[in-house]
Amino acid sequence: MTAPQVHTAAFSLRTCRWPHWQWRCAPALVLMLLMAMCGISVQASTVVAVGAGEAGGQRTGQSAVWHDPSGDAGLQAAITALQAGQFKPLASAGSTGLKKGSYWSFFELHNTRQQPLPLRLEYVDHQLIRLRAYVRDAGTGGEFREIADQAMGEPFARRPVFHNRFVVPVTLDAGAITGFLVRFDSEEAGFVFPSMRIWSPDALSKSHTGETAVLAFLFGGIALISLFSLIVGVTTGDSSFFAYFVYGISKIIAWGTILGFTHQYVVQNHFHWSYMSAAGALSIFCGVVFDRLFLQTHKYTPRLDYLLLLMMVNAGVLLVSALLQLKQVALISITLALLFYPLMTFVALVRWRQGSSEAAVFAIGWTLLLTGLFYQALRDLGLVEHNLLNYYLPPLSSFVEMVTIMAAMGIKLRRVRLQGLESERQYRRHLEQSKVKLEGLVRARTEELEKAKQQAEMEARTDPLTGIRNRRSFLAEAELCLKRAYRKGEPVSLLMFDIDHFKSINDNHGHGIGDEALRQFSHTIQAKIRETDVFGRLGGEEFALLITETRPDALHTAERLRDNIAGIRLPSGEEEVQFTSSIGVACAHQTQTLEQLMREADEALYAAKQGGARPGGGIRTIQRGRACRVVQGRAAAGLIPIRMDH
């Protein structure tokens, strides 16, 4: 099939009928009442060249898209449509619009490297009910096979990649062009973004960690604001602060659920779309309750207060319909709720005209929230490109709204404080109490951070497998020890260790036995040396030991450690694993650097391995009770290579 050509297509908007998309559909439905149809041109290209450094900058899927209105078409029907040239470029900035059925996208990835390339294909959005992916490997005659079938309602543990969005792991053959077919299902009507970001595994992991950290910062900020509001509410007795605390907690629950983190970390099994609607309804209800208390609409704007009461009733209907899975009722409710959202700004402006200065700041905060929701609607309608910035714009605007309204509440608190001398004294007394509590929280947090810092520094110096110094820590400590010995005129020797035929341990007994061999090796040497000696793991099965001893003493120490290593026994089923180590010893002179000393010890180690090695001599699986034979290599050029073998 030839690649589809550039074209302009009418962007059609249909009626959204099912509420698992309602949190996304409703802002667009509101916008649909105000906007006409529009067209966007898209450049077609199905082949995407990829390499090892993919960091999510490239996307796939929008140059060849096929719409199946029935949602019943299978793989064969999609292949037939592909061969018939029915796949066309997406006529929008990224969204399919509010349409019924499923969407298929076709794309090809060209591995420009001459070796296999592992990649991660990440769906750009989170609220997709089901995603299926098929691959056509090079040289298979055009046959597609399924490589992924992920669904929102399935347990999160079934996902091949730990991510809040759908991710499909693939491996491309060296230099090959691999074709993919991906099906996006929204179940009835919904917004679909038939596009997938291309990542290398490490880049995706880092990006997900960064996203999670940003969300944790936002949620943590809302939580701190809510906690502060609770403390102020306790000290002042103002019910609006208590309502603001509940409102903030409900926001964390709502956005965590809508963005998929609740499914990822909390409700990992039996997750359902209705949880999103229920969380959104709870946040709307708590928000309206707070707005009524903060703006005092019952007292100053009684007629407008009836509309806010209607919003509360509507939020309750949305919550009940979500729990009962009354889809059409829930959709109508969320649409009405968002249609009423601008009313809150109007009420705040009325209160500002009545003399409430904090109401003007409240109006700014609420308008910022509306801006984020409006931009989300533009993205869902396909009028703006979908990216991580506008993807997280709604929760970010929600966070800014919380901060702004918190400022408005500060203005209100100041006004209340000026109402009377007695109220002012009471407020200050309670503020001091809250200050002490906050300082205690800060001190506790500071102590936790200091402990975490110390722990992080320890982990940075320690090899995680063996618990001894890692390469960086060893080099730093050994350098200091070498300089100190030179100043005092003490002899210094360096011992380089290498476990013989370590690969055979992993191959014959598994990596678990291999890891245990490294641990036992390290613990055995660590227990037989002095505290002033510097011992560390350089990497793999290679270790180093710096001691302040003369050449004869260093050789004696090497012999002693060799015997201790030979005594290590590792149980493996009904047998034991015994291994040996080659040791290279180098004695330092006053002019030698640590790097030179390590190079000489490494040469001695190599000579020891060559002089004492024989076929199969690295390790041996023996019955319990059998001993090993020791072989010592020759010394050369002042270097003392020691070899122990079976």
XYZ file of C-alpha atoms in Angstrom:
646
model
C 0.000 0.000 0.000
C 1.312 3.447 -0.837
C 1.515 6.028 1.928
C -1.615 8.209 2.256
C -1.285 11.685 0.798
C -1.677 15.046 2.497
C -5.316 15.957 2.868
C -7.716 18.172 4.751
C -10.672 16.469 6.394
C -13.706 17.846 8.175
C -13.479 17.400 11.922
C -16.789 15.854 12.993
C -18.134 16.035 16.548
C -20.674 13.515 17.720
C -22.661 13.133 20.872
C -20.747 11.467 23.747
C -22.920 8.663 25.141
C -20.854 6.817 27.712
C -19.411 8.328 30.905
C -16.128 6.478 31.162
C -15.054 9.360 28.889
C -17.232 11.904 30.628
C -14.414 13.574 32.568
C -12.711 14.156 29.234
C -15.797 14.542 27.038
C -17.642 17.081 29.120
C -15.232 20.038 28.655
C -15.307 19.386 24.922
C -19.109 19.072 24.952
C -19.290 22.493 26.550
C -16.929 23.821 23.904
C -18.980 22.171 21.133
C -21.897 24.397 21.994
C -19.719 27.415 21.115
C -17.533 26.188 18.214
C -18.118 25.246 14.582
C -16.455 22.547 12.564
C -12.860 23.118 11.508
C -10.209 21.392 9.311
C -6.510 20.676 9.883
C -3.938 19.387 7.345
C -1.641 16.503 8.268
C 1.500 15.325 6.510
C 1.470 11.580 5.883
C 4.453 9.343 6.628
C 4.244 5.781 7.910
C 7.971 5.027 8.312
C 9.761 6.389 11.375
C 13.524 6.000 11.676
C 14.536 5.081 15.220
C 17.814 4.626 17.065
C 19.190 3.883 20.511
C 18.631 7.334 21.993
C 14.834 7.606 21.634
C 13.511 9.908 24.355
C 9.833 10.275 23.476
C 10.363 13.049 20.938
C 9.096 10.939 18.046
C 5.541 9.664 17.714
C 3.792 7.139 15.541
C 0.332 6.338 14.334
C -1.176 9.594 13.016
C -0.150 9.284 9.369
C -2.287 6.202 8.646
C -5.505 5.881 10.683
C -8.663 3.878 9.994
C -11.957 4.422 11.801
C -14.176 1.423 12.509
C -17.541 2.944 13.613
C -18.928 -0.443 14.665
C -15.980 -1.279 16.893
C -16.342 -4.933 15.851
C -13.692 -5.167 13.141
C -10.907 -7.609 13.865
C -7.333 -7.896 12.679
C -8.223 -9.353 9.284
C -10.679 -6.552 8.572
C -8.020 -3.978 9.467
C -5.500 -5.668 7.163
C -8.063 -5.625 4.357
C -8.695 -1.920 4.942
C -4.939 -1.292 4.966
C -4.501 -3.075 1.641
C -7.469 -1.182 0.186
C -5.887 2.166 1.069
C -8.549 3.093 3.627
C -5.980 4.223 6.206
C -5.744 8.023 6.014
C -3.810 10.725 7.876
C -5.511 12.005 11.004
C -7.288 15.264 10.183
C -6.543 17.014 13.477
C -3.720 18.004 15.776
C -3.886 14.674 17.570
C -7.407 13.705 18.686
C -9.958 11.708 16.697
C -12.750 13.793 18.167
C -15.769 12.452 19.950
C -16.694 9.463 17.813
C -18.115 6.024 18.308
C -16.218 2.819 17.572
C -12.547 1.933 17.482
C -9.524 3.338 15.648
C -6.663 1.499 13.995
C -3.300 3.037 13.196
C -0.556 1.661 10.976
C 3.078 2.669 11.164
C 6.513 1.265 10.440
C 9.657 1.600 12.513
C 13.037 1.516 10.780
C 15.854 0.338 13.026
C 18.837 2.313 11.732
C 21.254 0.354 13.912
C 22.968 -2.854 12.880
C 21.906 -4.656 16.008
C 18.566 -5.443 17.696
C 16.923 -2.390 19.257
C 14.610 -2.622 22.322
C 11.963 0.114 22.448
C 8.896 1.130 24.429
C 5.802 2.417 22.605
C 3.763 4.517 25.035
C 0.163 5.586 24.418
C 0.137 9.367 24.782
C -2.969 9.556 26.971
C -4.295 7.562 29.936
C -8.077 7.229 29.562
C -8.194 4.472 26.979
C -10.313 1.425 27.724
C -8.312 -1.074 25.675
C -5.258 -1.195 23.425
C -4.206 -4.039 21.139
C -0.975 -4.095 19.152
C 0.110 -6.340 16.276
C 3.495 -6.578 14.578
C 4.579 -7.686 11.126
C 8.184 -8.776 11.339
C 10.518 -8.352 8.393
C 10.574 -11.431 6.179
C 7.298 -12.948 7.458
C 5.345 -12.356 4.264
C 3.106 -9.701 5.724
C 1.635 -11.785 8.558
C 0.692 -9.809 11.679
C 0.870 -11.328 15.148
C -0.460 -9.934 18.411
C 2.131 -8.552 20.845
C -0.055 -6.655 23.331
C -3.615 -6.673 24.677
C -4.046 -4.255 27.584
C -7.271 -3.066 29.197
C -8.166 -0.559 31.911
C -10.290 -3.087 33.815
C -7.565 -5.725 34.025
C -5.260 -6.007 37.062
C -2.408 -3.560 36.830
C 0.127 -6.330 37.459
C -0.606 -7.733 33.991
C 0.914 -4.729 32.268
C 4.349 -5.537 30.881
C 5.698 -2.099 31.888
C 4.985 -0.409 35.243
C 3.417 2.794 33.952
C 0.144 4.663 34.474
C -0.378 4.674 30.700
C -0.405 1.761 28.269
C 3.128 0.819 27.134
C 4.009 -1.822 24.540
C 7.575 -3.236 24.712
C 9.036 -4.195 21.313
C 12.414 -5.251 19.931
C 13.327 -4.347 16.344
C 15.641 -6.521 14.279
C 18.934 -5.032 13.130
C 18.429 -2.677 10.180
C 14.864 -3.916 9.614
C 11.648 -2.009 8.860
C 8.923 -3.454 11.094
C 5.218 -2.762 10.546
C 2.702 -2.312 13.381
C -1.068 -2.225 13.636
C -2.525 -0.776 16.838
C -6.194 -0.786 17.808
C -7.519 1.871 20.201
C -10.871 1.146 21.884
C -12.898 3.625 23.905
C -16.089 1.518 24.150
C -18.836 3.437 22.397
C -18.074 7.177 22.013
C -14.933 8.783 23.312
C -11.805 10.738 22.515
C -8.878 8.740 21.143
C -5.325 9.873 20.408
C -4.046 7.282 17.898
C -0.431 8.032 18.610
C 2.366 6.431 20.609
C 5.588 7.970 21.852
C 8.802 6.109 21.066
C 11.196 5.582 23.956
C 14.255 3.633 24.839
C 13.604 1.601 28.030
C 15.889 3.763 30.192
C 14.512 7.042 28.834
C 10.920 5.970 29.500
C 11.800 4.931 33.032
C 13.462 8.274 33.723
C 10.561 10.185 32.178
C 8.006 8.278 34.229
C 10.027 8.917 37.373
C 10.109 12.613 36.531
C 6.368 12.746 35.847
C 5.636 10.948 39.091
C 7.904 13.357 40.957
C 6.124 16.379 39.450
C 2.704 14.968 40.362
C 3.981 14.122 43.829
C 5.145 17.736 44.170
C 1.758 19.070 43.077
C -0.176 16.662 45.274
C 2.203 17.326 48.156
C 1.699 21.056 47.731
C -2.083 20.651 47.775
C -1.772 18.396 50.822
C 0.344 20.973 52.672
C -2.101 23.737 51.767
C -4.965 21.572 52.983
C -3.135 20.753 56.209
C -2.428 24.422 56.809
C -6.078 25.202 56.169
C -7.085 22.546 58.688
C -4.752 24.019 61.307
C -6.086 27.526 60.689
C -9.625 26.179 60.839
C -8.917 24.589 64.214
C -7.400 27.804 65.557
C -10.049 30.176 64.224
C -13.112 27.967 64.171
C -13.934 29.193 60.633
C -15.865 26.443 58.818
C -14.647 27.582 55.386
C -11.110 26.485 56.280
C -12.348 23.015 57.191
C -14.240 22.904 53.887
C -11.082 23.973 52.054
C -9.147 21.137 53.702
C -11.706 18.580 52.499
C -11.765 20.199 49.055
C -7.972 19.886 48.747
C -8.012 16.201 49.727
C -10.806 15.528 47.230
C -8.690 17.163 44.488
C -5.793 14.818 45.217
C -8.141 11.826 45.020
C -9.799 13.061 41.824
C -6.651 13.881 39.853
C -4.829 10.807 41.092
C -7.719 8.665 39.833
C -8.244 10.530 36.542
C -4.535 10.415 35.634
C -4.297 6.687 36.340
C -2.110 6.761 39.463
C -4.871 5.351 41.665
C -4.988 2.302 39.392
C -1.203 2.087 39.408
C -0.617 2.325 43.160
C -3.898 1.899 45.056
C -6.735 0.046 43.282
C -4.589 -2.255 41.187
C -7.315 -4.876 40.727
C -10.885 -4.473 39.498
C -10.437 -0.832 38.517
C -13.456 0.661 36.730
C -14.095 3.873 34.786
C -16.845 4.786 37.266
C -14.164 5.503 39.876
C -13.055 8.492 37.782
C -16.598 9.851 37.639
C -17.131 9.271 41.343
C -13.876 11.000 42.255
C -14.724 13.943 39.989
C -18.213 14.222 41.490
C -16.750 14.234 45.000
C -14.318 17.026 44.097
C -17.073 19.137 42.492
C -19.374 18.689 45.495
C -16.651 19.625 48.001
C -15.650 22.604 45.855
C -19.176 24.018 45.733
C -19.585 23.543 49.504
C -16.381 25.499 50.095
C -17.380 28.223 47.616
C -20.697 28.798 49.371
C -19.021 29.073 52.755
C -16.148 31.258 51.571
C -18.246 33.683 49.499
C -21.119 33.596 52.037
C -23.650 33.429 49.221
C -26.470 32.366 51.532
C -26.178 35.714 53.328
C -25.168 38.162 50.592
C -26.394 36.670 47.271
C -29.371 34.440 48.159
C -30.705 34.160 44.602
C -27.373 33.059 43.206
C -27.039 30.721 46.165
C -29.933 28.665 44.769
C -27.858 27.986 41.665
C -24.969 26.788 43.822
C -27.346 24.494 45.670
C -28.425 23.161 42.288
C -24.748 22.479 41.480
C -24.441 20.495 44.710
C -27.510 18.447 43.864
C -26.160 17.825 40.378
C -22.825 16.673 41.823
C -24.705 14.279 44.079
C -26.605 12.904 41.079
C -23.292 12.435 39.266
C -21.837 10.543 42.218
C -24.856 8.234 42.507
C -25.070 7.627 38.749
C -21.358 6.794 38.655
C -21.668 4.308 41.506
C -24.740 2.748 39.876
C -23.105 2.959 36.419
C -26.014 4.935 34.941
C -24.000 6.068 31.953
C -26.262 8.573 30.233
C -27.341 10.185 33.517
C -23.711 10.561 34.561
C -22.789 12.169 31.242
C -25.606 14.712 31.498
C -24.591 15.496 35.086
C -20.913 16.129 34.337
C -21.843 18.282 31.343
C -24.176 20.412 33.485
C -21.514 20.678 36.189
C -18.961 22.099 33.770
C -21.537 24.410 32.202
C -22.119 25.813 35.698
C -18.381 26.276 36.410
C -18.162 29.835 34.961
C -21.053 30.785 37.277
C -18.632 30.587 40.213
C -16.473 33.350 38.745
C -19.579 35.508 38.211
C -20.666 35.025 41.840
C -17.187 35.954 43.062
C -17.218 39.150 40.982
C -20.609 40.064 42.446
C -19.216 39.627 45.960
C -16.213 41.753 45.002
C -18.557 44.513 43.874
C -20.216 44.210 47.274
C -16.902 45.004 48.984
C -15.263 41.591 49.514
C -11.636 42.013 48.386
C -10.856 38.332 48.836
C -13.610 37.464 46.352
C -11.606 39.149 43.547
C -8.593 36.899 44.266
C -10.955 33.930 44.397
C -12.273 34.862 40.940
C -8.701 34.879 39.576
C -7.992 31.419 40.975
C -11.227 29.945 39.642
C -10.592 31.506 36.220
C -7.181 29.833 36.119
C -8.864 26.486 36.725
C -11.352 27.177 33.928
C -8.447 28.026 31.619
C -6.859 24.631 32.228
C -10.135 22.798 31.598
C -10.796 24.866 28.460
C -7.359 24.064 27.052
C -7.980 20.390 27.794
C -11.158 20.635 25.731
C -9.194 22.146 22.842
C -6.735 19.261 23.052
C -9.509 16.658 23.184
C -11.155 18.245 20.162
C -7.885 17.984 18.244
C -7.414 21.745 17.873
C -4.077 21.782 19.721
C -1.339 19.191 19.807
C -1.252 16.667 22.616
C 1.957 16.927 24.640
C 3.093 16.444 28.226
C 2.699 20.163 28.975
C -0.986 20.442 28.148
C -1.512 16.871 29.342
C -0.674 18.011 32.869
C -2.068 21.531 32.454
C -5.450 20.752 34.130
C -3.922 19.401 37.390
C -1.346 22.197 37.294
C -4.056 24.828 36.927
C -5.913 23.105 39.747
C -2.808 23.438 41.931
C -2.444 27.127 41.008
C -6.129 27.597 41.813
C -5.536 26.111 45.272
C -2.580 28.423 45.893
C -4.470 31.479 44.646
C -7.553 30.725 46.701
C -5.290 30.148 49.684
C -4.073 33.706 49.169
C -7.693 34.859 49.040
C -8.335 33.051 52.292
C -5.369 34.884 53.791
C -6.960 38.166 52.824
C -10.193 37.066 54.435
C -8.350 36.016 57.569
C -6.718 39.417 57.812
C -10.056 41.152 57.434
C -11.603 39.011 60.154
C -8.642 39.718 62.443
C -9.279 43.473 62.161
C -12.917 43.186 63.258
C -12.176 43.472 66.937
C -9.449 43.468 69.555
C -10.697 40.341 71.260
C -10.880 38.432 67.988
C -7.367 39.621 67.134
C -5.916 38.326 70.438
C -7.659 35.000 70.021
C -6.411 34.685 66.465
C -2.795 35.417 67.496
C -2.923 32.873 70.306
C -4.127 30.150 68.003
C -1.648 31.240 65.319
C 1.219 30.763 67.773
C -0.022 27.278 68.498
C -0.165 26.473 64.826
C 3.310 28.011 64.396
C 4.736 25.664 67.019
C 3.126 22.722 65.286
C 4.448 23.787 61.924
C 7.947 24.321 63.326
C 7.783 20.859 64.805
C 6.799 19.490 61.431
C 9.678 21.383 59.811
C 12.178 20.103 62.394
C 10.941 16.557 62.000
C 11.139 16.880 58.243
C 14.643 18.360 58.513
C 15.776 15.415 60.645
C 14.247 12.997 58.154
C 16.024 14.750 55.287
C 19.341 14.642 57.161
C 18.936 10.922 57.800
C 17.977 10.390 54.184
C 21.044 12.372 53.104
C 23.326 10.258 55.268
C 21.711 7.102 53.935
C 22.117 8.320 50.343
C 25.793 9.124 50.955
C 26.315 5.667 52.419
C 24.621 4.030 49.427
C 26.765 6.112 47.054
C 29.928 4.701 48.681
C 28.756 1.102 49.060
C 28.432 -1.712 46.577
C 24.740 -2.760 46.839
C 25.390 -6.498 46.371
C 28.322 -7.124 48.716
C 28.017 -4.244 51.176
C 31.690 -3.257 50.807
C 33.174 -0.160 49.163
C 32.320 0.358 45.523
C 34.926 1.350 42.948
C 34.610 5.094 43.502
C 34.811 4.794 47.289
C 37.752 2.390 47.098
C 39.759 4.671 44.829
C 39.163 7.674 47.095
C 40.031 5.833 50.327
C 43.010 4.048 48.783
C 44.435 7.325 47.481
C 44.268 8.831 50.986
C 45.771 5.721 52.551
C 48.622 5.683 50.008
C 49.506 9.348 50.659
C 49.371 8.820 54.421
C 51.705 5.828 54.169
C 54.171 7.792 52.043
C 54.273 10.591 54.608
C 54.953 8.143 57.435
C 57.389 6.049 55.395
C 55.265 2.926 55.738
C 55.276 0.111 53.167
C 52.144 -0.300 51.043
C 50.983 -3.300 49.058
C 48.014 -3.739 46.756
C 46.246 -7.089 46.277
C 44.042 -7.617 43.243
C 41.548 -10.507 43.414
C 39.660 -12.215 40.634
C 37.321 -15.200 41.104
C 38.372 -17.900 38.677
C 35.920 -18.950 35.990
C 33.148 -16.942 37.626
C 31.075 -17.132 34.472
C 30.811 -20.900 34.965
C 29.150 -20.376 38.322
C 26.425 -18.273 36.734
C 26.068 -20.605 33.740
C 25.956 -23.857 35.714
C 24.226 -22.799 38.917
C 22.394 -19.573 38.144
C 22.937 -15.912 38.946
C 21.600 -16.395 42.464
C 24.524 -18.673 43.359
C 26.863 -16.282 41.529
C 25.645 -13.340 43.615
C 25.993 -15.397 46.800
C 29.549 -16.321 45.773
C 30.409 -12.618 45.492
C 28.842 -11.918 48.878
C 30.609 -14.800 50.649
C 33.887 -13.865 48.974
C 33.553 -10.266 50.206
C 32.462 -11.208 53.730
C 35.301 -13.733 54.062
C 37.981 -11.180 53.189
C 36.302 -8.384 55.170
C 36.361 -10.562 58.288
C 40.084 -11.352 57.928
C 41.537 -7.883 57.427
C 42.133 -4.891 59.673
C 39.877 -1.881 59.966
C 42.655 0.298 58.531
C 42.885 -1.815 55.369
C 40.988 -0.552 52.333
C 38.921 -3.248 50.578
C 36.457 -2.733 47.729
C 34.810 -4.191 44.671
C 36.094 -2.763 41.405
C 33.438 -4.414 39.269
C 32.159 -7.844 38.334
C 34.249 -10.472 40.145
C 37.270 -8.192 40.546
C 38.219 -6.861 44.003
C 41.152 -4.903 45.450
C 42.767 -4.661 48.907
C 45.260 -1.967 49.959
C 47.330 -2.828 53.059
C 50.262 -1.166 54.834
C 52.552 -4.209 54.821
C 55.903 -5.178 53.378
C 56.224 -7.558 50.467
C 56.758 -10.717 52.627
C 53.860 -9.755 54.899
C 51.650 -8.946 51.923
C 52.472 -12.328 50.400
C 51.677 -14.006 53.697
C 48.379 -12.133 53.864
C 47.559 -13.176 50.312
C 48.335 -16.823 51.181
C 46.132 -16.580 54.264
C 43.236 -15.017 52.375
C 43.666 -17.593 49.616
C 43.188 -20.389 52.142
C 40.105 -18.679 53.582
C 38.580 -18.278 50.133
C 39.246 -21.931 49.342
C 37.181 -22.857 52.366
C 34.008 -21.181 51.074
C 31.228 -23.665 50.332
C 27.942 -22.731 48.663
C 25.049 -25.210 48.806
C 23.436 -25.857 45.443
C 20.787 -28.528 45.734
C 22.422 -31.720 46.959
C 25.893 -30.472 46.051
C 28.285 -27.735 47.064
C 29.946 -25.106 44.913
C 33.607 -24.395 45.639
C 35.606 -21.740 43.839
C 39.090 -20.279 43.793
C 40.662 -16.888 43.308
C 43.736 -15.528 41.538
C 45.632 -12.837 43.439
C 48.070 -10.286 42.048
C 50.287 -8.455 44.543
C 52.183 -5.229 43.888
C 54.392 -3.424 46.397
C 54.519 0.348 46.207
C 57.485 2.689 46.047
C 57.400 6.284 47.221
C 57.071 7.611 43.690
C 54.240 5.373 42.540
C 50.684 6.579 42.111
C 47.647 4.502 42.900
C 46.942 4.087 39.206
C 50.438 2.696 38.583
C 50.163 0.405 41.559
C 46.825 -0.937 40.337
C 48.253 -1.483 36.855
C 51.166 -3.504 38.238
C 48.889 -5.541 40.498
C 46.582 -6.181 37.568
C 49.550 -7.432 35.498
C 50.525 -9.724 38.357
C 46.939 -10.945 38.531
C 46.972 -11.719 34.832
C 50.270 -13.609 35.219
C 48.804 -15.574 38.120
C 45.751 -16.575 36.097
C 47.887 -17.599 33.100
C 50.448 -19.481 35.193
C 48.036 -21.458 37.328
C 45.079 -21.977 34.982
C 44.136 -25.336 33.477
C 40.923 -26.506 31.723
C 37.938 -26.453 34.028
C 40.019 -25.291 36.969
C 38.014 -22.222 37.967
C 35.238 -23.860 39.923
C 34.076 -27.353 40.584
C 30.864 -28.822 41.920
C 31.890 -31.459 44.470
C 30.255 -33.575 47.132
C 30.518 -32.266 50.672
C 33.826 -32.974 52.402
C 36.150 -32.950 49.347
C 39.102 -30.512 49.354
C 40.805 -28.401 46.675
C 44.416 -28.248 45.438
C 46.412 -24.993 45.663
C 48.834 -23.820 42.941
C 51.066 -20.722 43.326
C 52.210 -18.865 40.230
C 55.644 -17.390 39.551
C 56.762 -13.880 40.578
C 58.033 -11.499 37.928
C 59.528 -7.987 37.891
C 58.846 -7.373 41.567
C 55.219 -8.409 41.225
C 54.008 -11.388 43.243
C 51.227 -13.186 41.380
C 49.454 -15.793 43.470
C 47.249 -18.388 41.870
C 44.992 -20.829 43.627
C 43.161 -23.454 41.616
C 41.592 -26.876 41.980
